[in-house]
């Protein structure tokens, strides 16, 4: 988050980047990380109606190849996506889509996860002159460096000129 001066001894937090601020090849390391718990996993799994026993039945999971509960991949995706918002989509008009979501390693309670995003494409919008499209490749990593998730996401991002941030008190 950045801070902008809006008056004498007065500042306002600002989330996200404008389209002009993105450069292909830039990598954003998203912090803070998040340590996942069994409670996170159970709540998310039951809230989303995903009551697969690998997420909520420790006795069942104990007999699996992992020997313990797996953190629901929907939860890890949601958390990693959320970690990217301050740097990637805080000024987005809309998410345009995700693709190639790959889950490459298991995540367990007690794991601390981090994320980083690389800008892989940027272009002006053909139909919206005050906006552009930014595509990033986001990688989720455990604290030990193990990559557990990779995906690409495109978002429609506002430009500085024509932004409604000031009108909205941002």
Tab-separated table of N, CA, C and O in Angstrom, residues 33-131:
chain	number	residue	atom	x	y	z
A	33	UNK	N	2.766	-12.897	4.633
A	33	UNK	CA	2.376	-14.270	4.340
A	33	UNK	C	1.201	-14.654	5.227
A	33	UNK	O	0.681	-13.845	5.995
A	34	UNK	N	0.804	-15.904	5.119
A	34	UNK	CA	-0.340	-16.389	5.915
A	34	UNK	C	-0.061	-17.809	6.360
A	34	UNK	O	0.229	-18.678	5.543
A	35	UNK	N	-0.108	-18.041	7.671
A	35	UNK	CA	0.026	-19.386	8.215
A	35	UNK	C	-1.368	-19.986	8.304
A	35	UNK	O	-2.273	-19.407	8.909
A	36	UNK	N	-1.539	-21.140	7.667
A	36	UNK	CA	-2.845	-21.785	7.583
A	36	UNK	C	-3.079	-22.705	8.771
A	36	UNK	O	-2.150	-23.342	9.266
A	37	UNK	N	-4.336	-22.780	9.207
A	37	UNK	CA	-4.694	-23.597	10.368
A	37	UNK	C	-5.766	-24.615	9.988
A	37	UNK	O	-6.444	-24.481	8.967
A	38	UNK	N	-5.922	-25.618	10.858
A	38	UNK	CA	-7.009	-26.576	10.658
A	38	UNK	C	-8.357	-25.863	10.675
A	38	UNK	O	-9.252	-26.207	9.908
A	39	UNK	N	-8.505	-24.869	11.546
A	39	UNK	CA	-9.779	-24.141	11.618
A	39	UNK	C	-10.084	-23.428	10.299
A	39	UNK	O	-11.226	-23.453	9.823
A	40	UNK	N	-9.062	-22.788	9.687
A	40	UNK	CA	-9.262	-22.152	8.378
A	40	UNK	C	-9.809	-23.170	7.384
A	40	UNK	O	-10.757	-22.910	6.648
A	41	UNK	N	-9.180	-24.328	7.363
A	41	UNK	CA	-9.507	-25.378	6.405
A	41	UNK	C	-10.923	-25.916	6.610
A	41	UNK	O	-11.693	-26.031	5.657
A	42	UNK	N	-11.264	-26.230	7.849
A	42	UNK	CA	-12.589	-26.769	8.156
A	42	UNK	C	-13.669	-25.734	7.820
A	42	UNK	O	-14.648	-26.042	7.144
A	43	UNK	N	-13.463	-24.497	8.269
A	43	UNK	CA	-14.466	-23.451	8.016
A	43	UNK	C	-14.681	-23.235	6.526
A	43	UNK	O	-15.812	-23.207	6.051
A	44	UNK	N	-13.596	-23.082	5.781
A	44	UNK	CA	-13.712	-22.834	4.341
A	44	UNK	C	-14.366	-24.025	3.645
A	44	UNK	O	-15.264	-23.853	2.817
A	45	UNK	N	-13.925	-25.222	3.982
A	45	UNK	CA	-14.458	-26.424	3.330
A	45	UNK	C	-15.953	-26.573	3.570
A	45	UNK	O	-16.722	-26.831	2.638
A	46	UNK	N	-16.378	-26.399	4.804
A	46	UNK	CA	-17.794	-26.552	5.110
A	46	UNK	C	-18.617	-25.380	4.577
A	46	UNK	O	-19.726	-25.576	4.080
A	47	UNK	N	-18.075	-24.178	4.635
A	47	UNK	CA	-18.763	-23.000	4.108
A	47	UNK	C	-19.027	-23.142	2.609
A	47	UNK	O	-20.081	-22.739	2.111
A	48	UNK	N	-18.084	-23.748	1.894
A	48	UNK	CA	-18.211	-23.869	0.442
A	48	UNK	C	-18.791	-25.217	0.015
A	48	UNK	O	-18.779	-25.537	-1.184
A	49	UNK	N	-19.288	-25.985	0.974
A	49	UNK	CA	-19.920	-27.279	0.718
A	49	UNK	C	-18.953	-28.327	0.165
A	49	UNK	O	-19.354	-29.303	-0.443
A	50	UNK	N	-17.664	-28.132	0.388
A	50	UNK	CA	-16.664	-29.099	-0.050
A	50	UNK	C	-16.241	-29.908	1.174
A	50	UNK	O	-15.235	-29.626	1.800
A	51	UNK	N	-17.038	-30.896	1.512
A	51	UNK	CA	-16.754	-31.678	2.704
A	51	UNK	C	-16.082	-33.007	2.355
A	51	UNK	O	-16.343	-34.041	2.956
A	52	UNK	N	-15.165	-32.927	1.381
A	52	UNK	CA	-14.360	-34.106	1.067
A	52	UNK	C	-13.619	-34.508	2.339
A	52	UNK	O	-13.071	-33.648	3.045
A	53	UNK	N	-13.564	-35.789	2.665
A	53	UNK	CA	-12.943	-36.206	3.920
A	53	UNK	C	-11.459	-35.841	4.039
A	53	UNK	O	-10.950	-35.735	5.161
A	54	UNK	N	-10.775	-35.608	2.926
A	54	UNK	CA	-9.362	-35.203	3.020
A	54	UNK	C	-9.208	-33.809	3.626
A	54	UNK	O	-8.119	-33.433	4.046
A	55	UNK	N	-10.322	-33.056	3.682
A	55	UNK	CA	-10.272	-31.706	4.248
A	55	UNK	C	-10.857	-31.619	5.653
A	55	UNK	O	-10.594	-30.645	6.359
A	56	UNK	N	-11.675	-32.605	6.047
A	56	UNK	CA	-12.374	-32.422	7.325
A	56	UNK	C	-12.507	-33.684	8.179
A	56	UNK	O	-13.133	-33.632	9.230
A	57	UNK	N	-11.900	-34.788	7.775
A	57	UNK	CA	-11.980	-36.030	8.556
A	57	UNK	C	-10.557	-36.534	8.788
A	57	UNK	O	-9.975	-37.235	7.947
A	58	UNK	N	-9.993	-36.162	9.925
A	58	UNK	CA	-8.593	-36.490	10.223
A	58	UNK	C	-8.349	-37.995	10.244
A	58	UNK	O	-7.280	-38.457	9.816
A	59	UNK	N	-9.309	-38.779	10.715
A	59	UNK	CA	-9.136	-40.233	10.759
A	59	UNK	C	-9.030	-40.796	9.339
A	59	UNK	O	-8.204	-41.676	9.070
A	60	UNK	N	-9.845	-40.288	8.429
A	60	UNK	CA	-9.773	-40.701	7.027
A	60	UNK	C	-8.434	-40.274	6.420
A	60	UNK	O	-7.735	-41.066	5.784
A	61	UNK	N	-8.076	-38.999	6.606
A	61	UNK	CA	-6.855	-38.443	6.009
A	61	UNK	C	-5.604	-39.157	6.526
A	61	UNK	O	-4.622	-39.294	5.798
A	62	UNK	N	-5.659	-39.615	7.756
A	62	UNK	CA	-4.531	-40.336	8.356
A	62	UNK	C	-4.166	-41.589	7.550
A	62	UNK	O	-3.012	-42.004	7.513
A	63	UNK	N	-5.154	-42.176	6.897
A	63	UNK	CA	-4.948	-43.405	6.116
A	63	UNK	C	-4.510	-43.107	4.675
A	63	UNK	O	-4.223	-44.021	3.912
A	64	UNK	N	-4.445	-41.851	4.293
A	64	UNK	CA	-4.095	-41.470	2.922
A	64	UNK	C	-2.578	-41.453	2.739
A	64	UNK	O	-1.817	-41.584	3.698
A	65	UNK	N	-2.154	-41.231	1.517
A	65	UNK	CA	-0.722	-41.139	1.235
A	65	UNK	C	-0.070	-39.944	1.935
A	65	UNK	O	1.138	-39.934	2.142
A	66	UNK	N	-0.868	-38.950	2.323
A	66	UNK	CA	-0.325	-37.770	2.991
A	66	UNK	C	-0.275	-37.938	4.508
A	66	UNK	O	0.473	-37.249	5.184
A	67	UNK	N	-1.121	-38.809	5.045
A	67	UNK	CA	-1.116	-39.090	6.474
A	67	UNK	C	-1.759	-38.024	7.339
A	67	UNK	O	-1.740	-38.122	8.567
A	68	UNK	N	-2.322	-37.003	6.714
A	68	UNK	CA	-2.974	-35.930	7.470
A	68	UNK	C	-3.874	-35.132	6.539
A	68	UNK	O	-3.853	-35.326	5.319
A	69	UNK	N	-4.664	-34.234	7.125
A	69	UNK	CA	-5.580	-33.401	6.343
A	69	UNK	C	-4.826	-32.522	5.355
A	69	UNK	O	-3.765	-31.976	5.674
A	70	UNK	N	-5.409	-32.382	4.180
A	70	UNK	CA	-4.906	-31.438	3.181
A	70	UNK	C	-5.672	-30.130	3.320
A	70	UNK	O	-6.889	-30.145	3.550
A	71	UNK	N	-4.990	-29.012	3.144
A	71	UNK	CA	-5.696	-27.736	3.076
A	71	UNK	C	-6.429	-27.693	1.735
A	71	UNK	O	-5.870	-28.030	0.690
A	72	UNK	N	-7.673	-27.306	1.767
A	72	UNK	CA	-8.525	-27.199	0.582
A	72	UNK	C	-7.849	-26.262	-0.433
A	72	UNK	O	-7.507	-25.121	-0.112
A	73	UNK	N	-7.682	-26.739	-1.668
A	73	UNK	CA	-7.011	-25.923	-2.684
A	73	UNK	C	-7.807	-24.665	-3.035
A	73	UNK	O	-7.231	-23.658	-3.451
A	74	UNK	N	-9.131	-24.701	-2.857
A	74	UNK	CA	-9.925	-23.482	-3.058
A	74	UNK	C	-9.531	-22.399	-2.068
A	74	UNK	O	-9.502	-21.215	-2.400
A	75	UNK	N	-9.213	-22.809	-0.853
A	75	UNK	CA	-8.772	-21.856	0.173
A	75	UNK	C	-7.409	-21.280	-0.177
A	75	UNK	O	-7.211	-20.066	-0.092
A	76	UNK	N	-6.473	-22.147	-0.578
A	76	UNK	CA	-5.142	-21.618	-0.912
A	76	UNK	C	-5.230	-20.681	-2.117
A	76	UNK	O	-4.576	-19.639	-2.135
A	77	UNK	N	-6.068	-21.018	-3.105
A	77	UNK	CA	-6.240	-20.136	-4.254
A	77	UNK	C	-6.804	-18.783	-3.809
A	77	UNK	O	-6.307	-17.727	-4.217
A	78	UNK	N	-7.816	-18.805	-2.958
A	78	UNK	CA	-8.437	-17.555	-2.491
A	78	UNK	C	-7.440	-16.697	-1.709
A	78	UNK	O	-7.399	-15.475	-1.880
A	79	UNK	N	-6.644	-17.327	-0.859
A	79	UNK	CA	-5.675	-16.565	-0.064
A	79	UNK	C	-4.574	-15.991	-0.953
A	79	UNK	O	-4.224	-14.808	-0.841
A	80	UNK	N	-4.027	-16.815	-1.848
A	80	UNK	CA	-2.981	-16.316	-2.748
A	80	UNK	C	-3.525	-15.184	-3.606
A	80	UNK	O	-2.875	-14.143	-3.763
A	81	UNK	N	-4.712	-15.339	-4.146
A	81	UNK	CA	-5.328	-14.272	-4.932
A	81	UNK	C	-5.476	-13.007	-4.088
A	81	UNK	O	-5.139	-11.906	-4.530
A	82	UNK	N	-5.958	-13.162	-2.874
A	82	UNK	CA	-6.114	-12.007	-1.991
A	82	UNK	C	-4.799	-11.305	-1.700
A	82	UNK	O	-4.751	-10.074	-1.607
A	83	UNK	N	-3.727	-12.078	-1.559
A	83	UNK	CA	-2.407	-11.486	-1.301
A	83	UNK	C	-1.971	-10.554	-2.425
A	83	UNK	O	-1.208	-9.619	-2.205
A	84	UNK	N	-2.460	-10.801	-3.650
A	84	UNK	CA	-2.016	-10.024	-4.807
A	84	UNK	C	-2.740	-8.685	-4.957
A	84	UNK	O	-2.277	-7.824	-5.702
A	85	UNK	N	-3.843	-8.515	-4.284
A	85	UNK	CA	-4.682	-7.335	-4.511
A	85	UNK	C	-3.946	-6.009	-4.295
A	85	UNK	O	-4.034	-5.112	-5.146
A	86	UNK	N	-3.197	-5.813	-3.209
A	86	UNK	CA	-2.563	-4.498	-3.033
A	86	UNK	C	-1.638	-4.084	-4.173
A	86	UNK	O	-1.580	-2.908	-4.520
A	87	UNK	N	-0.930	-5.033	-4.765
A	87	UNK	CA	0.003	-4.684	-5.833
A	87	UNK	C	-0.581	-4.842	-7.229
A	87	UNK	O	-0.199	-4.120	-8.145
A	88	UNK	N	-1.496	-5.789	-7.424
A	88	UNK	CA	-1.946	-6.113	-8.775
A	88	UNK	C	-3.323	-5.541	-9.110
A	88	UNK	O	-3.488	-4.883	-10.130
A	89	UNK	N	-4.327	-5.803	-8.303
A	89	UNK	CA	-5.694	-5.476	-8.735
A	89	UNK	C	-6.434	-4.490	-7.843
A	89	UNK	O	-7.642	-4.358	-7.962
A	90	UNK	N	-5.727	-3.766	-7.002
A	90	UNK	CA	-6.377	-2.792	-6.130
A	90	UNK	C	-7.070	-1.669	-6.889
A	90	UNK	O	-7.951	-1.016	-6.370
A	91	UNK	N	-6.662	-1.439	-8.133
A	91	UNK	CA	-7.311	-0.419	-8.966
A	91	UNK	C	-8.025	-1.053	-10.165
A	91	UNK	O	-8.307	-0.400	-11.165
A	92	UNK	N	-8.329	-2.336	-10.047
A	92	UNK	CA	-9.005	-3.037	-11.144
A	92	UNK	C	-10.459	-2.611	-11.254
A	92	UNK	O	-11.127	-2.351	-10.255
A	93	UNK	N	-10.931	-2.571	-12.478
A	93	UNK	CA	-12.345	-2.379	-12.761
A	93	UNK	C	-13.024	-3.745	-12.695
A	93	UNK	O	-14.142	-3.880	-12.216
A	94	UNK	N	-12.318	-4.765	-13.194
A	94	UNK	CA	-12.858	-6.122	-13.204
A	94	UNK	C	-11.737	-7.135	-13.388
A	94	UNK	O	-10.756	-6.852	-14.084
A	95	UNK	N	-11.889	-8.295	-12.777
A	95	UNK	CA	-11.059	-9.441	-13.121
A	95	UNK	C	-11.616	-9.991	-14.418
A	95	UNK	O	-12.824	-10.140	-14.567
A	96	UNK	N	-10.740	-10.303	-15.368
A	96	UNK	CA	-11.186	-10.809	-16.662
A	96	UNK	C	-11.063	-12.322	-16.762
A	96	UNK	O	-11.665	-12.924	-17.638
A	97	UNK	N	-10.275	-12.904	-15.885
A	97	UNK	CA	-10.193	-14.361	-15.894
A	97	UNK	C	-8.892	-14.891	-15.353
A	97	UNK	O	-7.896	-14.182	-15.237
A	98	UNK	N	-8.951	-16.163	-15.014
A	98	UNK	CA	-7.795	-16.921	-14.541
A	98	UNK	C	-7.605	-18.069	-15.508
A	98	UNK	O	-8.573	-18.616	-16.042
A	99	UNK	N	-6.368	-18.489	-15.719
A	99	UNK	CA	-6.158	-19.656	-16.561
A	99	UNK	C	-4.930	-20.419	-16.074
A	99	UNK	O	-4.089	-19.876	-15.364
A	100	UNK	N	-4.906	-21.669	-16.489
A	100	UNK	CA	-3.781	-22.536	-16.168
A	100	UNK	C	-3.483	-22.559	-14.671
A	100	UNK	O	-2.332	-22.418	-14.260
A	101	UNK	N	-4.515	-22.724	-13.863
A	101	UNK	CA	-4.294	-22.859	-12.428
A	101	UNK	C	-3.720	-24.250	-12.202
A	101	UNK	O	-4.358	-25.250	-12.501
A	102	UNK	N	-2.482	-24.286	-11.705
A	102	UNK	CA	-1.813	-25.567	-11.469
A	102	UNK	C	-1.510	-25.707	-9.986
A	102	UNK	O	-0.946	-24.801	-9.371
A	103	UNK	N	-1.893	-26.851	-9.449
A	103	UNK	CA	-1.634	-27.180	-8.045
A	103	UNK	C	-0.515	-28.210	-8.051
A	103	UNK	O	-0.734	-29.348	-8.455
A	104	UNK	N	0.671	-27.812	-7.634
A	104	UNK	CA	1.841	-28.664	-7.847
A	104	UNK	C	2.425	-29.283	-6.581
A	104	UNK	O	3.350	-30.097	-6.676
A	105	UNK	N	1.912	-28.929	-5.415
A	105	UNK	CA	2.369	-29.537	-4.160
A	105	UNK	C	1.255	-29.386	-3.125
A	105	UNK	O	0.485	-28.427	-3.171
A	106	UNK	N	1.172	-30.326	-2.192
A	106	UNK	CA	0.146	-30.227	-1.154
A	106	UNK	C	0.478	-29.139	-0.136
A	106	UNK	O	1.644	-28.775	0.046
A	107	UNK	N	-0.575	-28.629	0.503
A	107	UNK	CA	-0.436	-27.639	1.573
A	107	UNK	C	-1.151	-28.200	2.797
A	107	UNK	O	-2.251	-28.751	2.683
A	108	UNK	N	-0.515	-28.050	3.956
A	108	UNK	CA	-1.034	-28.604	5.202
A	108	UNK	C	-1.179	-27.510	6.257
A	108	UNK	O	-0.541	-26.458	6.169
A	109	UNK	N	-1.990	-27.778	7.261
A	109	UNK	CA	-2.105	-26.867	8.403
A	109	UNK	C	-0.709	-26.664	8.984
A	109	UNK	O	0.082	-27.604	9.077
A	110	UNK	N	-0.416	-25.435	9.334
A	110	UNK	CA	0.899	-25.087	9.865
A	110	UNK	C	1.827	-24.519	8.810
A	110	UNK	O	2.811	-23.866	9.150
A	111	UNK	N	1.522	-24.756	7.530
A	111	UNK	CA	2.342	-24.174	6.463
A	111	UNK	C	2.078	-22.674	6.385
A	111	UNK	O	0.930	-22.226	6.473
A	112	UNK	N	3.151	-21.915	6.194
A	112	UNK	CA	3.031	-20.488	5.936
A	112	UNK	C	3.237	-20.300	4.443
A	112	UNK	O	4.199	-20.827	3.882
A	113	UNK	N	2.316	-19.577	3.821
A	113	UNK	CA	2.391	-19.399	2.377
A	113	UNK	C	2.619	-17.926	2.019
A	113	UNK	O	2.221	-17.009	2.745
A	114	UNK	N	3.292	-17.747	0.904
A	114	UNK	CA	3.591	-16.437	0.335
A	114	UNK	C	3.242	-16.481	-1.144
A	114	UNK	O	2.975	-17.548	-1.693
A	115	UNK	N	3.285	-15.331	-1.788
A	115	UNK	CA	3.012	-15.282	-3.223
A	115	UNK	C	3.853	-14.209	-3.870
A	115	UNK	O	4.303	-13.258	-3.218
A	116	UNK	N	4.074	-14.390	-5.171
A	116	UNK	CA	4.706	-13.354	-5.980
A	116	UNK	C	4.063	-13.367	-7.349
A	116	UNK	O	3.580	-14.403	-7.806
A	117	UNK	N	4.019	-12.195	-7.972
A	117	UNK	CA	3.393	-12.056	-9.291
A	117	UNK	C	4.352	-11.355	-10.240
A	117	UNK	O	4.944	-10.331	-9.888
A	118	UNK	N	4.461	-11.917	-11.450
A	118	UNK	CA	5.263	-11.301	-12.504
A	118	UNK	C	4.321	-10.774	-13.580
A	118	UNK	O	3.426	-11.488	-14.035
A	119	UNK	N	4.546	-9.527	-13.984
A	119	UNK	CA	3.760	-8.942	-15.072
A	119	UNK	C	4.252	-9.574	-16.375
A	119	UNK	O	5.431	-9.442	-16.723
A	120	UNK	N	3.356	-10.285	-17.072
A	120	UNK	CA	3.761	-10.969	-18.307
A	120	UNK	C	3.171	-10.335	-19.564
A	120	UNK	O	3.630	-10.616	-20.661
A	121	UNK	N	2.169	-9.472	-19.383
A	121	UNK	CA	1.586	-8.799	-20.549
A	121	UNK	C	0.841	-7.557	-20.082
A	121	UNK	O	0.267	-7.521	-18.990
A	122	UNK	N	0.846	-6.552	-20.950
A	122	UNK	CA	0.151	-5.291	-20.665
A	122	UNK	C	-0.250	-4.697	-22.002
A	122	UNK	O	0.555	-4.657	-22.927
A	123	UNK	N	-1.531	-4.276	-22.095
A	123	UNK	CA	-1.961	-3.615	-23.332
A	123	UNK	C	-3.107	-2.661	-23.043
A	123	UNK	O	-3.855	-2.831	-22.081
A	124	UNK	N	-3.211	-1.667	-23.882
A	124	UNK	CA	-4.317	-0.713	-23.791
A	124	UNK	C	-5.619	-1.436	-24.125
A	124	UNK	O	-5.627	-2.327	-24.981
A	125	UNK	N	-6.703	-1.028	-23.508
A	125	UNK	CA	-8.008	-1.562	-23.883
A	125	UNK	C	-8.434	-0.929	-25.202
A	125	UNK	O	-8.284	0.281	-25.386
A	126	UNK	N	-8.942	-1.754	-26.102
A	126	UNK	CA	-9.400	-1.238	-27.402
A	126	UNK	C	-10.723	-0.490	-27.284
A	126	UNK	O	-11.000	0.420	-28.037
A	127	UNK	N	-11.547	-0.896	-26.314
A	127	UNK	CA	-12.888	-0.305	-26.208
A	127	UNK	C	-13.036	0.672	-25.043
A	127	UNK	O	-14.043	1.369	-24.962
A	128	UNK	N	-12.055	0.728	-24.162
A	128	UNK	CA	-12.142	1.604	-22.986
A	128	UNK	C	-10.865	2.432	-22.887
A	128	UNK	O	-9.876	1.978	-22.314
A	129	UNK	N	-10.869	3.648	-23.394
A	129	UNK	CA	-9.638	4.444	-23.462
A	129	UNK	C	-9.045	4.829	-22.102
A	129	UNK	O	-7.874	5.183	-22.031
A	130	UNK	N	-9.803	4.743	-21.034
A	130	UNK	CA	-9.273	5.102	-19.711
A	130	UNK	C	-8.824	3.870	-18.920
A	130	UNK	O	-8.594	3.963	-17.722
A	131	UNK	N	-8.684	2.734	-19.624
A	131	UNK	CA	-8.311	1.485	-18.945
A	131	UNK	C	-7.386	0.647	-19.815
A	131	UNK	O	-7.254	0.889	-21.009
